[in-house]
CSV table of C-alpha atoms and ligand atoms in Angstrom, one decimal:
chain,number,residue,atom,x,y,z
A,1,UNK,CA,22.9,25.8,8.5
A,2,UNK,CA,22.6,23.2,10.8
A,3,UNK,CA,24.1,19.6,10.4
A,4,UNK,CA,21.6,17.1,9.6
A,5,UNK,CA,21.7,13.6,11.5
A,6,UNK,CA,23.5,11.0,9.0
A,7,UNK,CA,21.1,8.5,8.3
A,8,UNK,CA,20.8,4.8,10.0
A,9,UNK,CA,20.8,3.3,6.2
A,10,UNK,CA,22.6,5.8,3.9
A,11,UNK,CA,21.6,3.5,0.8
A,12,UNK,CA,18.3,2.7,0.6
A,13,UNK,CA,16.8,0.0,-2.0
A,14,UNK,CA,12.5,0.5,-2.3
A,15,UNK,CA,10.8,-1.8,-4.3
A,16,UNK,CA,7.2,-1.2,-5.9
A,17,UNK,CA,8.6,2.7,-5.5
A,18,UNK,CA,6.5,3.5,-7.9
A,19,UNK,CA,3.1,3.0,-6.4
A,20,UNK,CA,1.0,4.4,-3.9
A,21,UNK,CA,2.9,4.2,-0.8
A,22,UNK,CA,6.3,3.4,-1.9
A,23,UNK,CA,6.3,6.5,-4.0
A,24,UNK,CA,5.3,8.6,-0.7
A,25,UNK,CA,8.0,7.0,1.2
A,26,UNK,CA,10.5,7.9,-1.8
A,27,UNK,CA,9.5,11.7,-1.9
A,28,UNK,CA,9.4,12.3,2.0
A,29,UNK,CA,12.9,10.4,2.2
A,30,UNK,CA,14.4,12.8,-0.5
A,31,UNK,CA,12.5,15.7,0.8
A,32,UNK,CA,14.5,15.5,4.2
A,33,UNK,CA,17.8,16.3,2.0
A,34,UNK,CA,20.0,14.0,4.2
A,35,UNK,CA,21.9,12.7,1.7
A,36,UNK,CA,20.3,9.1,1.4
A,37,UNK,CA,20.6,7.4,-2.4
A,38,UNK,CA,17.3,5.6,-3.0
A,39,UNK,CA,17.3,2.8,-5.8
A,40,UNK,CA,13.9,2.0,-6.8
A,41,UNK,CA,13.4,-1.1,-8.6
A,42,UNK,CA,9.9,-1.2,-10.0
A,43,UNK,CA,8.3,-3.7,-12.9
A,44,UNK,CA,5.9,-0.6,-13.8
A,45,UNK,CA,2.8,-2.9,-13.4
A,46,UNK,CA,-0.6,-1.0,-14.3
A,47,UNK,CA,-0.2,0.1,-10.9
A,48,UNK,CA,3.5,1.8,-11.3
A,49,UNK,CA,3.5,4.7,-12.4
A,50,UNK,CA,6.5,7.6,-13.2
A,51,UNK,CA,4.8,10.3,-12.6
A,52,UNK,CA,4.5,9.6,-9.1
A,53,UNK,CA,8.1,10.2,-8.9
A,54,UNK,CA,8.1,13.4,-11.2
A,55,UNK,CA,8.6,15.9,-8.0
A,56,UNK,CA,11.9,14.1,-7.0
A,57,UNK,CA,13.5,14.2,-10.1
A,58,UNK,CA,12.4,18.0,-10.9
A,59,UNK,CA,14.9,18.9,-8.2
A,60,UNK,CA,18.2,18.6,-9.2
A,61,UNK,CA,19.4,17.8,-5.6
A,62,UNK,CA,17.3,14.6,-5.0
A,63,UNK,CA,17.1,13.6,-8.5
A,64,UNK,CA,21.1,13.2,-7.8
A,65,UNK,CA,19.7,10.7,-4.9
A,66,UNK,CA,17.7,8.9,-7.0
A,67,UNK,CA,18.3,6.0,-9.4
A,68,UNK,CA,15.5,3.9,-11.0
A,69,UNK,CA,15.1,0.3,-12.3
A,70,UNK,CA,12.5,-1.4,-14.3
A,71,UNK,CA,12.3,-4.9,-13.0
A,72,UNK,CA,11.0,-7.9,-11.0
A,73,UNK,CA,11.5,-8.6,-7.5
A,74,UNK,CA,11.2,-12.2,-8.7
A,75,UNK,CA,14.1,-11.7,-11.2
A,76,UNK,CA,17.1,-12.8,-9.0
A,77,UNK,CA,19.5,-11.4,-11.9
A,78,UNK,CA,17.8,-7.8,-11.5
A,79,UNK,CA,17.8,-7.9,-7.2
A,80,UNK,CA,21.4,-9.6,-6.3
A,81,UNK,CA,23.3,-6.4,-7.4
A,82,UNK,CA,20.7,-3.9,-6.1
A,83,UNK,CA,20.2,-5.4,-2.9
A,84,UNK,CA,24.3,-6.1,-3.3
A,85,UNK,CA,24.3,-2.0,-2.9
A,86,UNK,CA,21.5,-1.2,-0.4
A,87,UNK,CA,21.9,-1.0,3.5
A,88,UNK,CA,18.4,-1.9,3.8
A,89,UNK,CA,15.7,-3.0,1.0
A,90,UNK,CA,12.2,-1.8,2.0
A,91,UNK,CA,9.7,-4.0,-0.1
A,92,UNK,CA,6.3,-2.3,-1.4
A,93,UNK,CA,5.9,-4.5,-3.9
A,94,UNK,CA,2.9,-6.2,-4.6
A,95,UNK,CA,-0.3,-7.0,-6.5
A,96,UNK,CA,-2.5,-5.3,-4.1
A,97,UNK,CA,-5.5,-5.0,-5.0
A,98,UNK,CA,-8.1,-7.7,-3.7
A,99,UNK,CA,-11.0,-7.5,-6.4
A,100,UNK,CA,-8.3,-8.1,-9.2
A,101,UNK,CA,-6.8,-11.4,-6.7
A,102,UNK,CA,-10.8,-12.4,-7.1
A,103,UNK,CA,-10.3,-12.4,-11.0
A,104,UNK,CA,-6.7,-13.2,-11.3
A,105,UNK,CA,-4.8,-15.0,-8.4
A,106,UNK,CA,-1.9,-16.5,-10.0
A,107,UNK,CA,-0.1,-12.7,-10.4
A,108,UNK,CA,0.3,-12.5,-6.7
A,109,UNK,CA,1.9,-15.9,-6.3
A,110,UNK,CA,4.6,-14.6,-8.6
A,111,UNK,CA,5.0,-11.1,-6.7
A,112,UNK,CA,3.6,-11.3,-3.5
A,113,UNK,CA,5.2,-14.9,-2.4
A,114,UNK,CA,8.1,-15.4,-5.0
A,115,UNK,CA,9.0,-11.6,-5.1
A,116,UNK,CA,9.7,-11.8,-1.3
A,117,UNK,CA,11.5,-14.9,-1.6
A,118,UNK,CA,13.8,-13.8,-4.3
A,119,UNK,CA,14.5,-10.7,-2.3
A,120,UNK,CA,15.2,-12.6,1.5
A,121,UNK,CA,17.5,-15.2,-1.0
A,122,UNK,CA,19.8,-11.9,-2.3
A,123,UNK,CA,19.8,-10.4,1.2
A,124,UNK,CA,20.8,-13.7,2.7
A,125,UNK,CA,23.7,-13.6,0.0
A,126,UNK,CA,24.8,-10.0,1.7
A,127,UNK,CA,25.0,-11.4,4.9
A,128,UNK,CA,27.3,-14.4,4.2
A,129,UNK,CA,28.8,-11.5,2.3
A,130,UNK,CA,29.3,-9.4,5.8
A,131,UNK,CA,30.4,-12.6,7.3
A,132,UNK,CA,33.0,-12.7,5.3
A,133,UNK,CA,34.2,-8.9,6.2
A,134,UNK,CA,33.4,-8.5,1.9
A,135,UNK,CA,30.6,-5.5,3.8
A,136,UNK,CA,30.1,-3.6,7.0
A,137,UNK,CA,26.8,-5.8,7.7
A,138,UNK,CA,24.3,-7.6,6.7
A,139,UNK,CA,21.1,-5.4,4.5
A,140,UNK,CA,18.2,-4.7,6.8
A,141,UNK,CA,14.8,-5.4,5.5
A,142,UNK,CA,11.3,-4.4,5.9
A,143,UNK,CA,8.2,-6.2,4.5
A,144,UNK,CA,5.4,-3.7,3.9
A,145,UNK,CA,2.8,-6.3,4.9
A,146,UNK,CA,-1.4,-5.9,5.9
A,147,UNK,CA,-4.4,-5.6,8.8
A,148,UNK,CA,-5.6,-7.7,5.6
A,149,UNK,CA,-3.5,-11.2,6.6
A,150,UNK,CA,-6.0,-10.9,10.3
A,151,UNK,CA,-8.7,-11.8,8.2
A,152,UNK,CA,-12.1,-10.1,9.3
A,153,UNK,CA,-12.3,-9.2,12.6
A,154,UNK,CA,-15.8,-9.3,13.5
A,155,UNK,CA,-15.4,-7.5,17.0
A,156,UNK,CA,-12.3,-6.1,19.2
A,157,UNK,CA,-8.8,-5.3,17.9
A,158,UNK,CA,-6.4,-7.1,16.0
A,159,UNK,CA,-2.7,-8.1,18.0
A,160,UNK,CA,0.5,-8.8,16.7
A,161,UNK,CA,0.4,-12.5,18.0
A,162,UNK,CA,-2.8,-13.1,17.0
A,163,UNK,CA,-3.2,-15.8,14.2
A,164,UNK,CA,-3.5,-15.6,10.6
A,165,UNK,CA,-6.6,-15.9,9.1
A,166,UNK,CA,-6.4,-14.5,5.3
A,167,UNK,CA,-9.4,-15.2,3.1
A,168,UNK,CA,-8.9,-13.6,-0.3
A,169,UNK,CA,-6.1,-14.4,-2.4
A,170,UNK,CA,-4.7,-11.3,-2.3
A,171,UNK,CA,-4.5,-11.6,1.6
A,172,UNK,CA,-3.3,-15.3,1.8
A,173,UNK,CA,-1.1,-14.3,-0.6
A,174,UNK,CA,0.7,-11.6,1.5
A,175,UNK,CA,0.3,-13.7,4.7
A,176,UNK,CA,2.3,-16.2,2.7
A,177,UNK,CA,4.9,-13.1,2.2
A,178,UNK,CA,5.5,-11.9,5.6
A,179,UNK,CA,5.8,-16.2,6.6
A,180,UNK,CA,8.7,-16.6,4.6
A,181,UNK,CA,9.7,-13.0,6.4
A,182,UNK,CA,9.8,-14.6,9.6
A,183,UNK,CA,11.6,-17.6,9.1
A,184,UNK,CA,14.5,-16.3,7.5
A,185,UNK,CA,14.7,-14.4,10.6
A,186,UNK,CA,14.3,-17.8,12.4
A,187,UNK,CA,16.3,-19.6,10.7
A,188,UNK,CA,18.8,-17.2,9.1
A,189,UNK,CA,18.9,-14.7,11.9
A,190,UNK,CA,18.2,-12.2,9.2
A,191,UNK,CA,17.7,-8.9,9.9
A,192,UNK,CA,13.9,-8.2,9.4
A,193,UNK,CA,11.0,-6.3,10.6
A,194,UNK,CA,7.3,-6.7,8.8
A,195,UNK,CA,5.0,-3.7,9.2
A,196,UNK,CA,0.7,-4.6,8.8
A,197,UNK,CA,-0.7,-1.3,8.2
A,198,UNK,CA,-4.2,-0.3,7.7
A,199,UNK,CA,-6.4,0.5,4.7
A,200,UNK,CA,-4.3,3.9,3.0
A,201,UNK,CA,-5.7,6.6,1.2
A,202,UNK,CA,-4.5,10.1,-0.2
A,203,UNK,CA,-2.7,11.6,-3.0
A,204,UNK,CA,-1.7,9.1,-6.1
A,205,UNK,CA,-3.9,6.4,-5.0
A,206,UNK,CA,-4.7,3.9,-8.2
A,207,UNK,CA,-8.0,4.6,-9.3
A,208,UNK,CA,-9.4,1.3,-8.5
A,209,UNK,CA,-9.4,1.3,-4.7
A,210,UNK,CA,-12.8,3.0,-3.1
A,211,UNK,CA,-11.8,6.0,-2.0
A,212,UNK,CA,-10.6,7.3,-5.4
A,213,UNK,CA,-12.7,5.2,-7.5
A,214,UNK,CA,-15.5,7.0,-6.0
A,215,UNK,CA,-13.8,11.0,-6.0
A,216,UNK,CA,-13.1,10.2,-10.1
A,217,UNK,CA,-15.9,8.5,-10.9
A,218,UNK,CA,-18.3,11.4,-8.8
A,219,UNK,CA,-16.4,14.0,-10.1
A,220,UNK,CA,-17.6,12.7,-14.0
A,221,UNK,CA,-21.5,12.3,-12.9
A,222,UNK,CA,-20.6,8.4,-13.0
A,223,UNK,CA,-22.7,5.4,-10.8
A,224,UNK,CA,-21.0,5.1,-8.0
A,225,UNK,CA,-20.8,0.8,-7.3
A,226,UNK,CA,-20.6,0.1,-3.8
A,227,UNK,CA,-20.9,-3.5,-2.4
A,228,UNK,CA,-23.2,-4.9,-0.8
A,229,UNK,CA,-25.0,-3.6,2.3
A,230,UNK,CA,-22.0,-0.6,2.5
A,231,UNK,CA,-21.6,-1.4,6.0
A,232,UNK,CA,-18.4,-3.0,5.6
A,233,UNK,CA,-16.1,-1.3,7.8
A,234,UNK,CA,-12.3,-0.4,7.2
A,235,UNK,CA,-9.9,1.5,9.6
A,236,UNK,CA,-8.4,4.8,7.3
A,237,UNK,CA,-4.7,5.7,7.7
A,238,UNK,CA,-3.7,8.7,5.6
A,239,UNK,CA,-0.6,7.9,3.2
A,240,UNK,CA,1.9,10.0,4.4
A,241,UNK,CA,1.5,8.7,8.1
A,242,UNK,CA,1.9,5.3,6.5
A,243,UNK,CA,4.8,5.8,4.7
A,244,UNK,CA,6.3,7.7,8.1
A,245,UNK,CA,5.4,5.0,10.3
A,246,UNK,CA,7.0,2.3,7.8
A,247,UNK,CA,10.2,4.4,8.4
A,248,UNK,CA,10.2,5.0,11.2
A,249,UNK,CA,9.7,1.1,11.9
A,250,UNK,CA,13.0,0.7,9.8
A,251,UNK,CA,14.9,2.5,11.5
A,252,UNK,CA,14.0,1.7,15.3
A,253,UNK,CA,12.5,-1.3,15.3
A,254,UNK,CA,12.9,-4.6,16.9
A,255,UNK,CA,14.2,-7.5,14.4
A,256,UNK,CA,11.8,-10.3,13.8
A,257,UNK,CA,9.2,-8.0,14.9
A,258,UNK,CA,5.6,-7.2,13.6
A,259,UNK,CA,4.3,-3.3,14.1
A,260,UNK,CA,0.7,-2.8,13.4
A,261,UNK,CA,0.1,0.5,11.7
A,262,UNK,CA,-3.7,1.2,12.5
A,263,UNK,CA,-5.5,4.7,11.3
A,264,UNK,CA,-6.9,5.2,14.3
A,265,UNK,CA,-10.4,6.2,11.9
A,266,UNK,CA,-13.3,3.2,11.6
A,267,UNK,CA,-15.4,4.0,9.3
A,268,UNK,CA,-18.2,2.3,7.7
A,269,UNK,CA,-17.8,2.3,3.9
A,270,UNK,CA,-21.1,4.2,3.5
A,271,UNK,CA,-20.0,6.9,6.3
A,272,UNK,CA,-16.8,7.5,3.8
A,273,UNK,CA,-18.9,7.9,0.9
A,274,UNK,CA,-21.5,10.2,2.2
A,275,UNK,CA,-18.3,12.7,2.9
A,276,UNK,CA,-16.7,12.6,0.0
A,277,UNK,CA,-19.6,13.1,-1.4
A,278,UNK,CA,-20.1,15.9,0.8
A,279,UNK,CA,-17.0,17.2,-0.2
A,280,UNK,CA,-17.5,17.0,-4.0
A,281,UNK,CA,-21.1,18.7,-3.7
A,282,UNK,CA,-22.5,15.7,-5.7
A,283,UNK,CA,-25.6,14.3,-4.7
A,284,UNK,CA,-26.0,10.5,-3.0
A,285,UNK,CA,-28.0,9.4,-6.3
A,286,UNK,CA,-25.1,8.6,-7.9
A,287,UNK,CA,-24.5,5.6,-5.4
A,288,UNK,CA,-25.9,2.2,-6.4
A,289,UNK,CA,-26.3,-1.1,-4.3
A,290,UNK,CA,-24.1,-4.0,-6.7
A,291,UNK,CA,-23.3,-7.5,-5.7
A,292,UNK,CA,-20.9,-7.9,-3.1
A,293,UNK,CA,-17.0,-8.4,-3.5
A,294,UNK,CA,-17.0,-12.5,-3.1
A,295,UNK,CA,-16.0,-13.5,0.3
A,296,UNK,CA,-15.5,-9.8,1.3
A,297,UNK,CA,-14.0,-9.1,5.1
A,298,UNK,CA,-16.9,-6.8,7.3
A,299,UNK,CA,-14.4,-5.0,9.3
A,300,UNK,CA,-10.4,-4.7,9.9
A,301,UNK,CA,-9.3,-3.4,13.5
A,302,UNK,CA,-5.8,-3.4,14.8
A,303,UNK,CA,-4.1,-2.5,17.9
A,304,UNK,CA,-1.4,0.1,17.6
A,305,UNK,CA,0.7,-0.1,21.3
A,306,UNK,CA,3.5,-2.2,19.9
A,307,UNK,CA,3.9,0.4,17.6
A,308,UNK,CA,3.1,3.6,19.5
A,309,UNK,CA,5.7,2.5,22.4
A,310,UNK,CA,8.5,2.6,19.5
A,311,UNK,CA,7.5,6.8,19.5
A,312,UNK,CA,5.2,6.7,16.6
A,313,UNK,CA,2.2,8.9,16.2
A,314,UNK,CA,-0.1,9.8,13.0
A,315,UNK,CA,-0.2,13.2,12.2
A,316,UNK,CA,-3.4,13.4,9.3
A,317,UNK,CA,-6.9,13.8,11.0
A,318,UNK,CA,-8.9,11.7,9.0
A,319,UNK,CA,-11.3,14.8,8.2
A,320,UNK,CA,-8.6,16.8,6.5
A,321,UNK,CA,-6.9,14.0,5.5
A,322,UNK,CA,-10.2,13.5,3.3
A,323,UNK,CA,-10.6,17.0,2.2
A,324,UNK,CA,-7.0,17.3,1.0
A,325,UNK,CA,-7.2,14.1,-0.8
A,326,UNK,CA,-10.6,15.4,-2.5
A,327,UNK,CA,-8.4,18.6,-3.1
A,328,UNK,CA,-6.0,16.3,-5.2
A,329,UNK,CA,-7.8,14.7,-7.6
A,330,UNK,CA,-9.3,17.7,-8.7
A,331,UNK,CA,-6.3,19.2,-9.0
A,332,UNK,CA,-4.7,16.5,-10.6
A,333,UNK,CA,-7.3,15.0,-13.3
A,334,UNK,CA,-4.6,15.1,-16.2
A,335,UNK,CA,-3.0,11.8,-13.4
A,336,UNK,CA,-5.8,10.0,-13.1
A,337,UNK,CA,-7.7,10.5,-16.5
A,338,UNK,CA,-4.2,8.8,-17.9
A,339,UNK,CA,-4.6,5.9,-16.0
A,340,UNK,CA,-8.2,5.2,-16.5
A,341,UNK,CA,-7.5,5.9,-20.0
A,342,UNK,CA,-5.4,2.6,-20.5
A,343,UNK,CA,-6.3,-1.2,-19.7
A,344,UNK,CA,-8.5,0.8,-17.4
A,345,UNK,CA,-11.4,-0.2,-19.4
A,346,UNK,CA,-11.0,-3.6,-20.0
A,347,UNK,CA,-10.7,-4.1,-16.1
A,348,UNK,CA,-13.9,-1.9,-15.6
A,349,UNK,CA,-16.1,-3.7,-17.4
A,350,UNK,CA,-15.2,-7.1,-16.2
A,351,UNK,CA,-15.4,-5.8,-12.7
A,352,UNK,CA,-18.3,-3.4,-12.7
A,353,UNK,CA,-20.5,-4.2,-15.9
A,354,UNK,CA,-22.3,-6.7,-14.6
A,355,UNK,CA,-22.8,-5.5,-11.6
A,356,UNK,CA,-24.2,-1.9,-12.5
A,357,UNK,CA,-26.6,-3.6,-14.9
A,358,UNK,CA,-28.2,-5.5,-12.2
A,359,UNK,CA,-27.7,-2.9,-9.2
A,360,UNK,CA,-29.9,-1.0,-7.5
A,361,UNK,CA,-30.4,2.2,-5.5
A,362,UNK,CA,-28.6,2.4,-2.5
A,363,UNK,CA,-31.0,3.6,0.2
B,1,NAD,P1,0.3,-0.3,-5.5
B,1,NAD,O1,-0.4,-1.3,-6.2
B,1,NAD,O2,-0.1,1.2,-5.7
B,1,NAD,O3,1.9,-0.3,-5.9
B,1,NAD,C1,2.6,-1.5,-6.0
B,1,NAD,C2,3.8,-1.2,-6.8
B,1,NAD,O4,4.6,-2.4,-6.9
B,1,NAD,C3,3.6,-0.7,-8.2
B,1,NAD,O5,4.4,0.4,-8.5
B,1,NAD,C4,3.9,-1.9,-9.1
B,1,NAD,O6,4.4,-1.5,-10.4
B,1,NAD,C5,5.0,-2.6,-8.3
B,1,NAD,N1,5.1,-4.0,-8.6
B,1,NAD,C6,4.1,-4.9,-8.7
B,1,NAD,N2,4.7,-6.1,-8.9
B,1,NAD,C7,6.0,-6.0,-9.0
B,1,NAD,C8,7.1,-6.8,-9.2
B,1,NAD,N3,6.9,-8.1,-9.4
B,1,NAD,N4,8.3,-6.4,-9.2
B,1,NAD,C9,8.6,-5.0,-8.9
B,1,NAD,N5,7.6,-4.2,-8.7
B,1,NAD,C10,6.3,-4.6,-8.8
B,1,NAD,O7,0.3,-0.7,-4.0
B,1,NAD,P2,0.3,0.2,-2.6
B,1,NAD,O8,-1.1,0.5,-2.3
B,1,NAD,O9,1.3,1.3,-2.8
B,1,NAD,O10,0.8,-0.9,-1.6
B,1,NAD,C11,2.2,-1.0,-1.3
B,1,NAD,C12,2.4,-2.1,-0.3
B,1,NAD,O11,1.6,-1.8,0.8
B,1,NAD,C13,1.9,-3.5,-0.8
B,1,NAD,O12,2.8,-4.4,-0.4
B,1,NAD,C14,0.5,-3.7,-0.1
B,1,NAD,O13,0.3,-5.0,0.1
B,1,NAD,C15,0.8,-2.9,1.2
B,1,NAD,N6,-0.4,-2.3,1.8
B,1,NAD,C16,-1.2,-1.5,1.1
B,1,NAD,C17,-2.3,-0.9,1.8
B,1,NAD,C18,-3.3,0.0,1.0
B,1,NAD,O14,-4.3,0.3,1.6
B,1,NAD,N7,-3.0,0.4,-0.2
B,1,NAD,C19,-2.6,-1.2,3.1
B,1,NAD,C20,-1.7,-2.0,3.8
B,1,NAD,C21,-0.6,-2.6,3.1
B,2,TYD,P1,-10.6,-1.4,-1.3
B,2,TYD,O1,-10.3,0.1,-1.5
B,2,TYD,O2,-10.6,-2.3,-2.5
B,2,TYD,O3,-9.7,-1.9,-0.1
B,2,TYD,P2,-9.8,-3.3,0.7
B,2,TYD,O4,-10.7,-4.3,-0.1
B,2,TYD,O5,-8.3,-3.7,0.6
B,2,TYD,O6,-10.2,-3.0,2.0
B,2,TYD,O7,-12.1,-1.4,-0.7
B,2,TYD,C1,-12.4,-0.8,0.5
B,2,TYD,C2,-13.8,-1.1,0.9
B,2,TYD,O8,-14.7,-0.6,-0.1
B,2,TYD,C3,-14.1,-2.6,0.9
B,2,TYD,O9,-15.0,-2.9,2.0
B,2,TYD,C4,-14.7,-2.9,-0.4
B,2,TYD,C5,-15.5,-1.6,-0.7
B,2,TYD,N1,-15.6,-1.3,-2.2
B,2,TYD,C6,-16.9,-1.0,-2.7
B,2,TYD,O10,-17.9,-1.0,-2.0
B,2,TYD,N2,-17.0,-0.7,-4.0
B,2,TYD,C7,-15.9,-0.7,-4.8
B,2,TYD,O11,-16.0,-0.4,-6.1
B,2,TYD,C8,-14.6,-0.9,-4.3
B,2,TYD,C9,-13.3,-0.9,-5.1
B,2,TYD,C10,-14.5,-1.2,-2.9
């Protein structure tokens, strides 16, 4: 058997590794059997869930690799002796989903500025810590940031340098986050990188979010609420090329950098929907015309050279991409009919009830 490469950061602390994307990140990692220990610390929000980390601990070898904690990123007590342990903290978490910042801002204060705070305070600890010889060096960190902090780019591609422009809370909220990012790098000289990466779909995707929203709710002969005029459009990156480009970011790149992650795949939201309908076999009857998301962006566009002359490259074709994520959730309906059996339908109906009783058909 060949020797694998020892890893850059042999002890890796993910937060929010129990969501969407973190989760992905945390089974790819273990799936490359290179030895790394991954703590996850995760609050279990509705948007945390176990089960997306079932397929690492079912193997014996990366369930040895694997340690997990329910907590806060804003609970200094909880982060000093995780991040204390890590060579590098990679930070999914978040509230992240913008119709809920609509309803309920003040969460995303608490995780999406304070969170990232709390965690640049503990890893500012480690590196007085290094400075004192009491570790090798200082933790490396990565905030998982968002094409959403550009704000809505009516024409061209979004760069780098460009300014911030956030208009929901969700997104001023997470420009706030990656601010604090970069001046701890500024002023600290800590060691951090932000990602922005693109609008992510695929396997273990919350329910609430369009693509799978739509696949569940199609899948049950349910209205299918889409806002507005539908032509809202939003650039698709598939999950797993996501949660590899955020890696691979870690590892090589520049500190007190920003790396777009775009898709590479513009779509209209209506274009999306009339695949996966496609897909499903369902008809486009299903679809109604609601009101429109409050102050919703018309299009996200990002340039991806900074990011592409580090050596990255998506994999997922945004075609099969689709397909295999339609291929999921009807594979998978005992995951998603769980989590839209909880506070699912309290959320529902403040979102959507409204709306469905005065929508209309969709065209
Ligand atoms: P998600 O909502 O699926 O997962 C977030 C995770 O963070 C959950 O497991 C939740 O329990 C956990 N969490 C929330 N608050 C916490 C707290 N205070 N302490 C500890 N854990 C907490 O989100 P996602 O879609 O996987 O997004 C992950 C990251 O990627 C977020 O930072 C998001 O802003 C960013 N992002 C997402 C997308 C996307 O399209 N989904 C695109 C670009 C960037
Ligand atoms: P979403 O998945 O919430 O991601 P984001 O708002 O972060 O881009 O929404 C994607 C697009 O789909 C966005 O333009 C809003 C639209 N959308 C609907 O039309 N209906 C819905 O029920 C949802 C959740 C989203």
């Amino acid at each position: 058997m060949t020797e694998l490469p020892a890893p850059r950061f042999p002890r890796l602390l993910v937060t929010g590794g129990a969501g969407f994307i973190g989760s992905c990140f945390v089974r790819d990692r273990l799936a490359r059997r290179d030895g790394t220990q991954i703590a996850v610390l995760d609050k279990l929000t509705y948007a945390g869930n176990l089960a997306n980390l079932a397929a690492g601990e079912a193997d014996p070898e990366q369930a040895a690799r694997l340690r997990f904690v329910r907590g806060d990123i804003a609970d200094a007590a909880i982060v000093a002796p995780l991040v204390a342990g890590a060579d590098a903290v990679v930070n999914f978490a978040a509230e992240s989903h913008v119709d809920r910042s609509i309803l309920d801002p003040e969460a995303f204060l608490r995780t999406d500025v304070l969170g990232v705070h709390v965690l640049l305070e503990a890893c500012r600890a480690e590196q007085e810590r290094a400075a004192r010889g009491e570790r090798a060096a200082a933790p490396r960190f990565l905030q998982v940031s968002t094409d959403e902090v550009y704000g809505s780019v009516e024409s061209g591609e979004s760069h780098e340098e460009d300014r911030l422009e956030p208009r929901s809370p969700y997104s001023a909220a997470k420009a706030a986050g990656e601010l604090l990012v970069h001046s701890c790098f500024v002023t600290y000289g800590l060691d951090a990188v932000v990602t922005r990466g693109s609008n992510t779909y695929g396997p273990y995707h919350h329910p609430e979010k369009l693509i799978p929203l739509f696949i569940t709710n199609a899948i049950d002969d349910q209205q299918l609420p889409l806002y507005g005029d539908g032509l809202q459009r939003r650039d698709w990156l598939y999950v797993g090329d996501h949660a590899g480009a955020i890696g691979h970011v870690l590892e090589h790149g520049l500190a007190g950098e920003v790396y777009n992650i775009p898709g590479g795949n513009e779509r209209a939201n209506r274009e999306v929907v009339v695949r996966l309908l496609e897909l499903l076999g369902k008809p486009w009857s299903l679809v109604r015309r609601v009101e429109d998301r409050p102050g919703h962006d018309r299009r996200y566009a990002m340039d991806g050279a900074r990011l592409a002359a580090l050596g990255w490259q998506n994999e997922m074709p945004f075609e099969a991409g689709l397909a295999a994520t339609v291929e999921w959730y009807l594979h998978n309906q005992a995951w998603w009919r769980a989590i839209k059996a909880g506070e699912w339908e309290d959320y529902y109906r403040r979102q959507y009830a409204t709306r469905l009783a005065g929508s209309r058909d969709a065209g």
